[in-house]
Amino acid sequence: MTSSPGAEALRALRRRAGGARRALTRAVGLRPGAGGSRAEAVLAALDAGLLPPGPDDVTAAVAACAAEADAALARSGPASAAEPLARAAAIAFHRTLHFDGTSSPLVDSSNAFMQPLLDSTAWVRATRPRPRRRQPPAAVPTDRPHRLLLVTLKNWKFLEPVAAHYTGRPGVEVRRLDLADLPGLPLSPLQQLRLRLSGPDDARSLPWARPLAEAVDGADTVFLDWLQRGAVLLTALDPGRARVVVRLHSFETFTVFPHLVGYDRVDDLVVVGPHLGRLLDHLVPDAAAPRRHVLANLVDLHRFDRPKPDDARFTLAVVGYGVVAKDPLWAVETLALLRRQDPRYRLLLVGDDLDPAGPAGAAGYRQRLEERLAAPDVAGAVERVPFTPDVPDLLRRVGVVVSSSVRESFHLGLVEGVASGAVPVVRDWPLFAAVGGPHDLFPSDWVTPEPAAAAARVLACTADVATWRAAGAAAAGWVRDRYDARTTQPRYDDLLLGR
């Protein structure tokens, strides 16, 4: 039995990490046996994109930093515990562990992995519930427009359709706030841990909070996208009369920030897939406090309904492949199996390439991808296509849209491809195997466990033009019925306007 590319990569990284850790330890003069030394060496290895060779190295390093934080808390008070606790979080939630590979210990063994933090007095203090809001949200206004405040930190990707839907609508006044435009916000994990450890229960009195509090006080509903830094800051304030709605996508669950949110000050929590709610509940039990809604991203799927040429049935596509989590190698392996049967099959990789100057942990994956694309069985059959503003026109070339990812929240690119009439092939996202995933969102016959099953599905659905068009039309009708804005808009109205 051959091992998966992900497993081989993990072993390779661990082999490299052995020598790297020894070199790093020597370079900084650390003794491998000491707690602090171990933490520094582990963090240095992770910063270099390498996994420490021992399975307990990371948890031991987190435990050492957490113990230092607890000692500082007992000796000098809450503020002094922030820096060692931030080092513990920097290791536990490091992107090399959760983002630059095809697995995550938070999902694989989350309770054991989190235990050093859960056992820490400083961590318990930093993640304790906020006091409940002092008053319930005010009633829906009847004598003036409903003031809807849309909030994010730089990333408007999924919020822009919401803004477009409500801007200019009678009875609604849309206001926008990008937290990046407010000066002096405590946005780093260290600053936010310090705020949670030693800040006031209501941060309104702090200078950085005043502009945010003014914006919140002028709103009837605050809709904040992404359960991360902005959510920590928003829930550091008592929300007054405003109703607070926060939306979780996916990556946030692998960061420290959901642990620092005051959920008793969130009225409604939106997840774009049921599996994300299960994972959040597993990792952050306090997140069960708000009302919970499973609600897809707001998107007009009818605009993707454009005619395709017959030969599009031989073109597969991965839309937005430029991060390791998209695992385009899985799609390349599927293509290789298809080309054994028919050399007309091709693959489009749409979007930005993996950045060679990006995170160190992704470098090994990029190298493997480049080497695989040069192999004779797929060489010349894979085309990289930059993003275009006219995605519906690009999708006219695509007959099969592939979700090759190890994890997804909803995979909007897949849904848009299906809405165009492309046949869907959805990997059973392995990172979410313990909490569900694509089976919660799509028909089970779309979901395949490995490239061989994916290739078999493609061959069956593209056997001839009529079969391919019928399968694509059925899938397009299914996603439009469930996920088009005409279906989801009324639910957004209920959620955001309080109807």
Coordinates of N, CA and C in Angstrom, one line a residue, residues 39-223:
A39 N 11.1 25.3 24.3 CA 10.1 26.2 23.7 C 10.7 27.1 22.6
E40 N 11.9 27.6 22.9 CA 12.5 28.5 21.9 C 12.9 27.7 20.6
A41 N 13.4 26.5 20.9 CA 13.8 25.6 19.7 C 12.7 25.2 18.9
V42 N 11.6 24.8 19.6 CA 10.4 24.4 18.8 C 9.8 25.6 18.0
L43 N 9.7 26.8 18.6 CA 9.2 27.9 17.9 C 10.1 28.3 16.7
A44 N 11.4 28.2 16.9 CA 12.3 28.5 15.8 C 12.1 27.5 14.7
A45 N 12.0 26.2 15.0 CA 11.7 25.2 14.0 C 10.4 25.5 13.2
L46 N 9.4 25.8 14.0 CA 8.1 26.1 13.3 C 8.2 27.4 12.4
D47 N 8.9 28.4 12.9 CA 9.1 29.6 12.1 C 9.8 29.3 10.8
A48 N 10.7 28.3 10.8 CA 11.4 27.8 9.6 C 10.6 26.9 8.8
G49 N 9.3 26.7 9.2 CA 8.5 25.8 8.4 C 8.7 24.3 8.6
L50 N 9.3 24.0 9.7 CA 9.6 22.6 10.0 C 8.8 22.1 11.2
L51 N 8.4 20.8 11.1 CA 7.7 20.2 12.2 C 8.7 19.6 13.2
P52 N 8.6 19.8 14.5 CA 9.6 19.2 15.4 C 9.5 17.7 15.3
P53 N 10.6 17.0 15.4 CA 10.6 15.6 15.2 C 9.9 14.7 16.2
G54 N 9.8 15.2 17.4 CA 9.1 14.4 18.5 C 7.7 14.7 18.6
P55 N 6.8 13.8 18.7 CA 5.3 14.1 18.7 C 4.9 14.9 20.0
D56 N 5.7 14.9 21.0 CA 5.4 15.6 22.2 C 6.1 16.9 22.4
D57 N 7.0 17.3 21.4 CA 7.8 18.5 21.5 C 6.9 19.7 21.6
V58 N 5.9 19.8 20.8 CA 5.0 21.0 20.7 C 4.2 21.1 22.0
T59 N 3.6 20.0 22.5 CA 2.8 20.1 23.7 C 3.7 20.4 24.9
A60 N 4.9 19.9 24.9 CA 5.8 20.2 26.0 C 6.2 21.6 26.0
A61 N 6.5 22.2 24.8 CA 6.9 23.6 24.7 C 5.7 24.5 25.2
V62 N 4.5 24.1 24.7 CA 3.3 24.9 25.2 C 3.2 24.9 26.7
A63 N 3.3 23.7 27.2 CA 3.2 23.5 28.7 C 4.2 24.3 29.4
A64 N 5.5 24.4 28.9 CA 6.5 25.1 29.6 C 6.2 26.6 29.6
C65 N 5.7 27.1 28.5 CA 5.4 28.6 28.4 C 4.2 28.8 29.3
A66 N 3.2 27.9 29.3 CA 2.0 28.2 30.1 C 2.4 28.1 31.6
A67 N 3.3 27.3 32.0 CA 3.8 27.2 33.4 C 4.5 28.5 33.7
E68 N 5.2 29.1 32.8 CA 5.9 30.4 33.0 C 4.8 31.5 33.2
A69 N 3.8 31.4 32.4 CA 2.7 32.4 32.5 C 2.0 32.3 33.9
D70 N 1.8 31.0 34.3 CA 1.1 30.8 35.6 C 2.0 31.4 36.8
A71 N 3.3 31.1 36.7 CA 4.2 31.6 37.7 C 4.2 33.1 37.7
A72 N 4.2 33.7 36.5 CA 4.2 35.2 36.5 C 2.9 35.8 37.0
L73 N 1.8 35.1 36.7 CA 0.5 35.5 37.3 C 0.5 35.5 38.8
A74 N 1.0 34.4 39.4 CA 1.0 34.3 40.8 C 2.0 35.3 41.5
R75 N 3.1 35.6 40.8 CA 4.1 36.4 41.3 C 3.8 37.9 41.2
S76 N 3.4 38.3 40.0 CA 3.3 39.7 39.7 C 2.0 40.2 39.2
G77 N 1.0 39.3 39.0 CA -0.3 39.7 38.6 C -0.6 39.5 37.1
P78 N -1.8 39.7 36.6 CA -2.2 39.3 35.3 C -1.4 39.9 34.2
A79 N -1.0 41.2 34.2 CA -0.4 41.8 33.1 C 1.0 41.1 32.8
S80 N 1.6 40.6 33.8 CA 2.9 40.0 33.6 C 2.8 38.6 32.9
A81 N 1.6 38.0 32.9 CA 1.5 36.7 32.3 C 1.2 36.7 30.8
A82 N 1.0 37.9 30.3 CA 0.6 38.0 28.9 C 1.7 37.5 27.9
E83 N 3.0 37.9 28.2 CA 4.0 37.6 27.2 C 4.3 36.1 27.2
P84 N 4.5 35.4 28.3 CA 4.7 33.9 28.2 C 3.5 33.2 27.7
L85 N 2.3 33.7 28.0 CA 1.1 33.1 27.5 C 1.0 33.3 26.0
A86 N 1.4 34.4 25.5 CA 1.4 34.7 24.0 C 2.4 33.8 23.4
R87 N 3.5 33.4 24.0 CA 4.5 32.5 23.4 C 3.9 31.1 23.3
A88 N 3.1 30.7 24.4 CA 2.4 29.4 24.4 C 1.4 29.4 23.2
A89 N 0.7 30.5 23.0 CA -0.3 30.5 21.9 C 0.4 30.5 20.6
A90 N 1.5 31.2 20.5 CA 2.3 31.3 19.2 C 2.7 29.9 18.8
I91 N 3.0 29.1 19.7 CA 3.4 27.7 19.4 C 2.2 26.8 19.1
A92 N 1.2 26.9 20.0 CA 0.0 26.0 19.8 C -0.7 26.3 18.6
F93 N -0.8 27.5 18.1 CA -1.6 27.9 17.0 C -0.7 28.3 15.8
H94 N 0.5 27.8 15.7 CA 1.4 28.2 14.7 C 0.9 27.7 13.3
R95 N 1.1 28.6 12.3 CA 0.5 28.2 11.0 C 1.2 27.0 10.4
T96 N 2.4 26.7 10.8 CA 3.1 25.5 10.3 C 2.3 24.2 10.7
L97 N 1.7 24.3 11.9 CA 1.0 23.1 12.4 C -0.4 22.9 11.8
H98 N -1.0 24.1 11.4 CA -2.4 24.0 11.1 C -2.7 24.5 9.6
F99 N -1.9 25.2 9.0 CA -2.2 25.8 7.7 C -1.3 25.4 6.6
D100 N 0.0 25.1 6.9 CA 0.9 24.8 5.8 C 1.2 23.3 5.6
G101 N 0.3 22.5 6.0 CA 0.3 21.1 5.8 C -1.1 20.6 5.5
T102 N -1.2 19.3 5.5 CA -2.5 18.7 5.2 C -3.2 18.1 6.4
S103 N -2.7 18.4 7.6 CA -3.4 17.9 8.8 C -3.2 19.0 9.9
S104 N -3.9 18.8 11.0 CA -3.8 19.7 12.2 C -4.1 19.0 13.4
P105 N -3.2 19.1 14.4 CA -3.4 18.4 15.7 C -4.6 18.9 16.5
L106 N -5.1 20.1 16.1 CA -6.3 20.6 16.8 C -7.5 19.7 16.4
V107 N -7.5 19.2 15.2 CA -8.6 18.3 14.8 C -8.3 16.8 15.1
D108 N -7.0 16.5 14.8 CA -6.6 15.1 15.0 C -6.8 14.6 16.5
S109 N -6.4 15.5 17.4 CA -6.5 15.1 18.8 C -6.6 16.4 19.6
S110 N -7.7 17.1 19.4 CA -7.8 18.5 19.9 C -7.7 18.5 21.5
N111 N -8.4 17.6 22.1 CA -8.4 17.6 23.6 C -7.0 17.5 24.2
A112 N -6.2 16.5 23.7 CA -4.9 16.2 24.2 C -4.0 17.4 23.8
F113 N -4.1 17.9 22.6 CA -3.3 19.0 22.1 C -3.5 20.3 22.9
M114 N -4.8 20.5 23.3 CA -5.1 21.8 24.0 C -4.9 21.7 25.5
Q115 N -4.6 20.4 26.0 CA -4.6 20.2 27.4 C -3.6 21.1 28.2
P116 N -2.4 21.3 27.7 CA -1.5 22.2 28.4 C -2.1 23.6 28.6
L117 N -2.8 24.1 27.7 CA -3.5 25.4 27.9 C -4.7 25.3 28.8
L118 N -5.5 24.3 28.6 CA -6.6 24.2 29.5 C -6.3 24.0 31.0
D119 N -5.1 23.5 31.2 CA -4.6 23.3 32.6 C -4.0 24.6 33.2
S120 N -3.8 25.6 32.4 CA -3.1 26.8 32.8 C -4.1 27.8 33.5
T121 N -3.7 28.3 34.6 CA -4.5 29.3 35.3 C -4.6 30.6 34.5
A122 N -3.5 30.9 33.9 CA -3.5 32.2 33.1 C -4.4 32.0 31.9
W123 N -4.3 30.9 31.2 CA -5.2 30.7 30.1 C -6.7 30.7 30.5
V124 N -7.0 30.1 31.6 CA -8.4 30.1 32.0 C -8.8 31.5 32.3
R125 N -8.0 32.3 32.9 CA -8.3 33.7 33.1 C -8.5 34.5 31.8
A126 N -7.6 34.2 30.9 CA -7.7 35.0 29.6 C -8.9 34.6 28.8
T127 N -9.4 33.4 29.0 CA -10.6 32.9 28.2 C -11.9 32.8 28.9
R128 N -11.9 33.4 30.1 CA -13.1 33.3 30.9 C -14.2 34.1 30.2
P129 N -15.5 33.8 30.5 CA -16.6 34.5 29.8 C -16.6 36.0 30.2
R130 N -17.0 36.8 29.3 CA -17.2 38.2 29.6 C -18.5 38.3 30.4
P131 N -18.7 39.4 31.1 CA -20.0 39.7 31.7 C -21.1 39.8 30.6
R132 N -22.3 39.4 30.9 CA -23.3 39.5 30.0 C -23.7 41.0 29.7
R133 N -24.2 41.2 28.5 CA -24.6 42.6 28.2 C -25.6 43.1 29.2
R134 N -25.5 44.4 29.5 CA -26.3 45.0 30.6 C -27.8 45.2 30.2
Q135 N -28.1 45.2 28.9 CA -29.5 45.4 28.5 C -29.7 44.6 27.2
P136 N -30.9 44.1 26.9 CA -31.1 43.4 25.7 C -31.1 44.4 24.5
P137 N -30.9 43.9 23.3 CA -31.0 44.7 22.1 C -32.3 45.5 22.0
A138 N -32.2 46.7 21.5 CA -33.5 47.5 21.4 C -34.4 46.9 20.3
A139 N -35.7 47.2 20.4 CA -36.6 46.7 19.4 C -36.3 47.3 18.0
V140 N -36.8 46.6 17.0 CA -36.6 47.0 15.6 C -37.3 48.3 15.4
P141 N -36.5 49.3 14.9 CA -37.1 50.7 14.7 C -38.3 50.7 13.7
T142 N -39.3 51.5 14.0 CA -40.4 51.6 13.1 C -40.6 53.0 12.5
D143 N -39.8 54.0 13.1 CA -40.0 55.4 12.7 C -38.8 55.9 11.9
R144 N -37.9 55.1 11.6 CA -36.7 55.5 10.9 C -36.0 54.2 10.2
P145 N -35.1 54.4 9.3 CA -34.4 53.2 8.7 C -33.6 52.4 9.8
H146 N -33.5 51.1 9.5 CA -32.8 50.2 10.3 C -31.3 50.5 10.0
R147 N -30.5 50.8 11.0 CA -29.1 51.1 10.9 C -28.3 49.8 11.0
L148 N -27.7 49.4 9.8 CA -27.0 48.1 9.7 C -25.5 48.5 9.6
L149 N -24.7 48.1 10.6 CA -23.2 48.4 10.6 C -22.5 47.1 10.2
L150 N -21.8 47.1 9.0 CA -21.0 46.0 8.5 C -19.6 46.2 8.9
V151 N -19.0 45.3 9.6 CA -17.6 45.4 10.2 C -16.7 44.3 9.8
T152 N -15.5 44.6 9.4 CA -14.5 43.6 9.1 C -13.1 44.2 9.3
L153 N -12.1 43.4 9.3 CA -10.7 43.8 9.3 C -10.1 43.5 8.0
K154 N -10.1 44.5 7.1 CA -9.5 44.4 5.8 C -10.2 43.5 4.8
N155 N -10.7 42.3 5.2 CA -11.2 41.3 4.3 C -12.8 41.5 4.1
W156 N -13.1 42.1 2.9 CA -14.5 42.3 2.6 C -15.1 41.3 1.6
K157 N -14.3 40.3 1.3 CA -14.7 39.3 0.2 C -16.1 38.8 0.4
F158 N -16.5 38.4 1.5 CA -17.8 37.8 1.7 C -18.8 38.8 2.2
L159 N -18.4 40.0 2.6 CA -19.3 41.0 3.1 C -19.8 41.9 2.0
E160 N -19.0 42.0 0.9 CA -19.4 42.9 -0.1 C -20.8 42.6 -0.7
P161 N -21.1 41.3 -0.9 CA -22.5 41.0 -1.4 C -23.6 41.4 -0.5
V162 N -23.3 41.3 0.8 CA -24.3 41.8 1.8 C -24.4 43.3 1.7
A163 N -23.3 44.0 1.6 CA -23.4 45.4 1.5 C -24.2 45.8 0.2
A164 N -23.9 45.1 -0.9 CA -24.6 45.5 -2.2 C -26.1 45.2 -2.1
H165 N -26.5 44.1 -1.3 CA -27.9 43.8 -1.2 C -28.7 44.8 -0.5
Y166 N -28.1 45.4 0.6 CA -28.8 46.3 1.5 C -28.6 47.8 1.1
T167 N -27.5 48.1 0.4 CA -27.3 49.5 0.1 C -28.3 50.0 -0.8
G168 N -29.0 51.1 -0.5 CA -30.0 51.7 -1.3 C -31.4 51.1 -1.1
R169 N -31.5 50.1 -0.3 CA -32.8 49.4 0.0 C -33.6 50.3 0.9
P170 N -34.8 50.5 0.6 CA -35.7 51.3 1.5 C -35.8 50.7 2.9
G171 N -35.7 51.6 3.9 CA -35.9 51.1 5.2 C -34.6 50.6 5.9
V172 N -33.5 50.7 5.1 CA -32.2 50.2 5.6 C -31.1 51.3 5.4
E173 N -30.3 51.6 6.4 CA -29.2 52.5 6.2 C -27.9 51.7 6.5
V174 N -27.1 51.5 5.5 CA -25.9 50.7 5.6 C -24.7 51.6 5.9
R175 N -24.0 51.2 7.0 CA -22.8 51.8 7.3 C -21.7 50.8 7.3
R176 N -20.5 51.2 6.9 CA -19.3 50.3 6.9 C -18.3 50.7 7.9
L177 N -17.6 49.7 8.4 CA -16.4 50.0 9.3 C -15.4 49.0 9.0
D178 N -14.2 49.5 8.5 CA -13.0 48.6 8.4 C -12.2 48.9 9.6
L179 N -11.9 47.9 10.5 CA -11.2 48.1 11.7 C -9.8 48.6 11.4
A180 N -9.3 48.3 10.2 CA -7.9 48.8 9.9 C -7.9 50.3 9.8
D181 N -9.0 51.0 9.7 CA -9.0 52.4 9.6 C -9.0 53.1 11.0
L182 N -9.2 52.3 12.1 CA -9.2 52.9 13.4 C -7.8 52.8 14.0
P183 N -7.3 53.9 14.6 CA -5.9 53.9 15.1 C -5.8 53.2 16.4
G184 N -4.6 52.6 16.6 CA -4.2 52.1 17.9 C -5.0 50.9 18.4
L185 N -5.7 50.1 17.6 CA -6.4 49.0 18.1 C -5.4 47.9 18.5
P186 N -5.7 47.2 19.6 CA -4.8 46.1 20.0 C -5.1 44.8 19.2
L187 N -4.4 44.6 18.2 CA -4.7 43.6 17.2 C -3.8 42.3 17.3
S188 N -2.7 42.4 17.9 CA -1.8 41.3 18.0 C -2.3 40.3 19.1
P189 N -1.9 39.0 18.9 CA -2.3 38.1 20.0 C -1.8 38.5 21.4
L190 N -0.6 39.1 21.5 CA -0.1 39.6 22.7 C -0.9 40.7 23.3
Q191 N -1.3 41.6 22.5 CA -2.1 42.7 22.9 C -3.5 42.2 23.4
Q192 N -4.1 41.3 22.6 CA -5.4 40.8 22.9 C -5.4 39.9 24.2
L193 N -4.3 39.1 24.4 CA -4.2 38.4 25.6 C -4.0 39.3 26.8
R194 N -3.3 40.4 26.6 CA -3.1 41.4 27.7 C -4.4 42.0 28.0
L195 N -5.2 42.3 27.0 CA -6.5 42.9 27.2 C -7.4 41.9 28.0
R196 N -7.4 40.7 27.7 CA -8.3 39.7 28.3 C -7.8 39.4 29.7
L197 N -6.5 39.4 29.9 CA -5.9 39.1 31.3 C -6.1 40.3 32.2
S198 N -5.9 41.5 31.8 CA -5.8 42.6 32.8 C -6.7 43.8 32.4
G199 N -7.4 43.7 31.3 CA -8.2 44.8 30.9 C -9.6 44.9 31.6
P200 N -10.3 46.0 31.5 CA -11.6 46.1 32.2 C -12.6 45.2 31.6
D201 N -13.7 44.9 32.3 CA -14.8 44.1 31.8 C -15.5 44.8 30.6
D202 N -15.5 46.1 30.6 CA -16.0 46.9 29.5 C -14.9 47.9 29.1
A203 N -14.4 47.7 27.8 CA -13.2 48.4 27.4 C -13.6 49.8 26.9
R204 N -14.9 50.2 27.0 CA -15.3 51.5 26.5 C -14.4 52.7 27.0
S205 N -13.9 52.5 28.2 CA -13.1 53.6 28.8 C -11.7 53.7 28.2
L206 N -11.3 52.8 27.4 CA -9.9 52.8 26.9 C -9.9 53.6 25.6
P207 N -8.8 54.4 25.4 CA -8.7 55.3 24.3 C -9.0 54.6 22.9
W208 N -8.4 53.5 22.7 CA -8.6 52.8 21.4 C -10.0 52.4 21.1
A209 N -10.8 52.2 22.2 CA -12.2 51.7 22.0 C -13.2 52.7 21.7
R210 N -12.9 54.0 21.9 CA -13.9 55.0 21.8 C -14.5 55.1 20.4
P211 N -13.7 55.2 19.3 CA -14.3 55.2 18.0 C -15.1 53.9 17.7
L212 N -14.7 52.8 18.1 CA -15.5 51.6 17.9 C -16.8 51.6 18.7
A213 N -16.7 52.1 19.9 CA -18.0 52.2 20.7 C -18.9 53.2 20.0
E214 N -18.4 54.3 19.5 CA -19.3 55.3 18.8 C -20.0 54.6 17.6
A215 N -19.3 53.8 16.9 CA -19.9 53.2 15.7 C -21.0 52.2 16.1
V216 N -20.7 51.4 17.2 CA -21.6 50.4 17.7 C -22.9 51.1 18.2
D217 N -22.7 52.2 18.9 CA -23.8 52.9 19.5 C -24.7 53.5 18.5
G218 N -24.2 53.8 17.3 CA -25.0 54.3 16.2 C -25.7 53.3 15.4
A219 N -25.6 52.0 15.7 CA -26.2 50.9 14.9 C -27.3 50.2 15.7
D220 N -28.3 49.7 14.9 CA -29.3 48.8 15.4 C -28.7 47.3 15.4
T221 N -28.1 47.0 14.3 CA -27.5 45.6 14.1 C -26.0 45.8 13.7
V222 N -25.1 45.1 14.4 CA -23.7 45.1 14.0 C -23.5 43.7 13.4
F223 N -23.0 43.6 12.1 CA -22.7 42.3 11.5 C -21.2 42.3 11.3

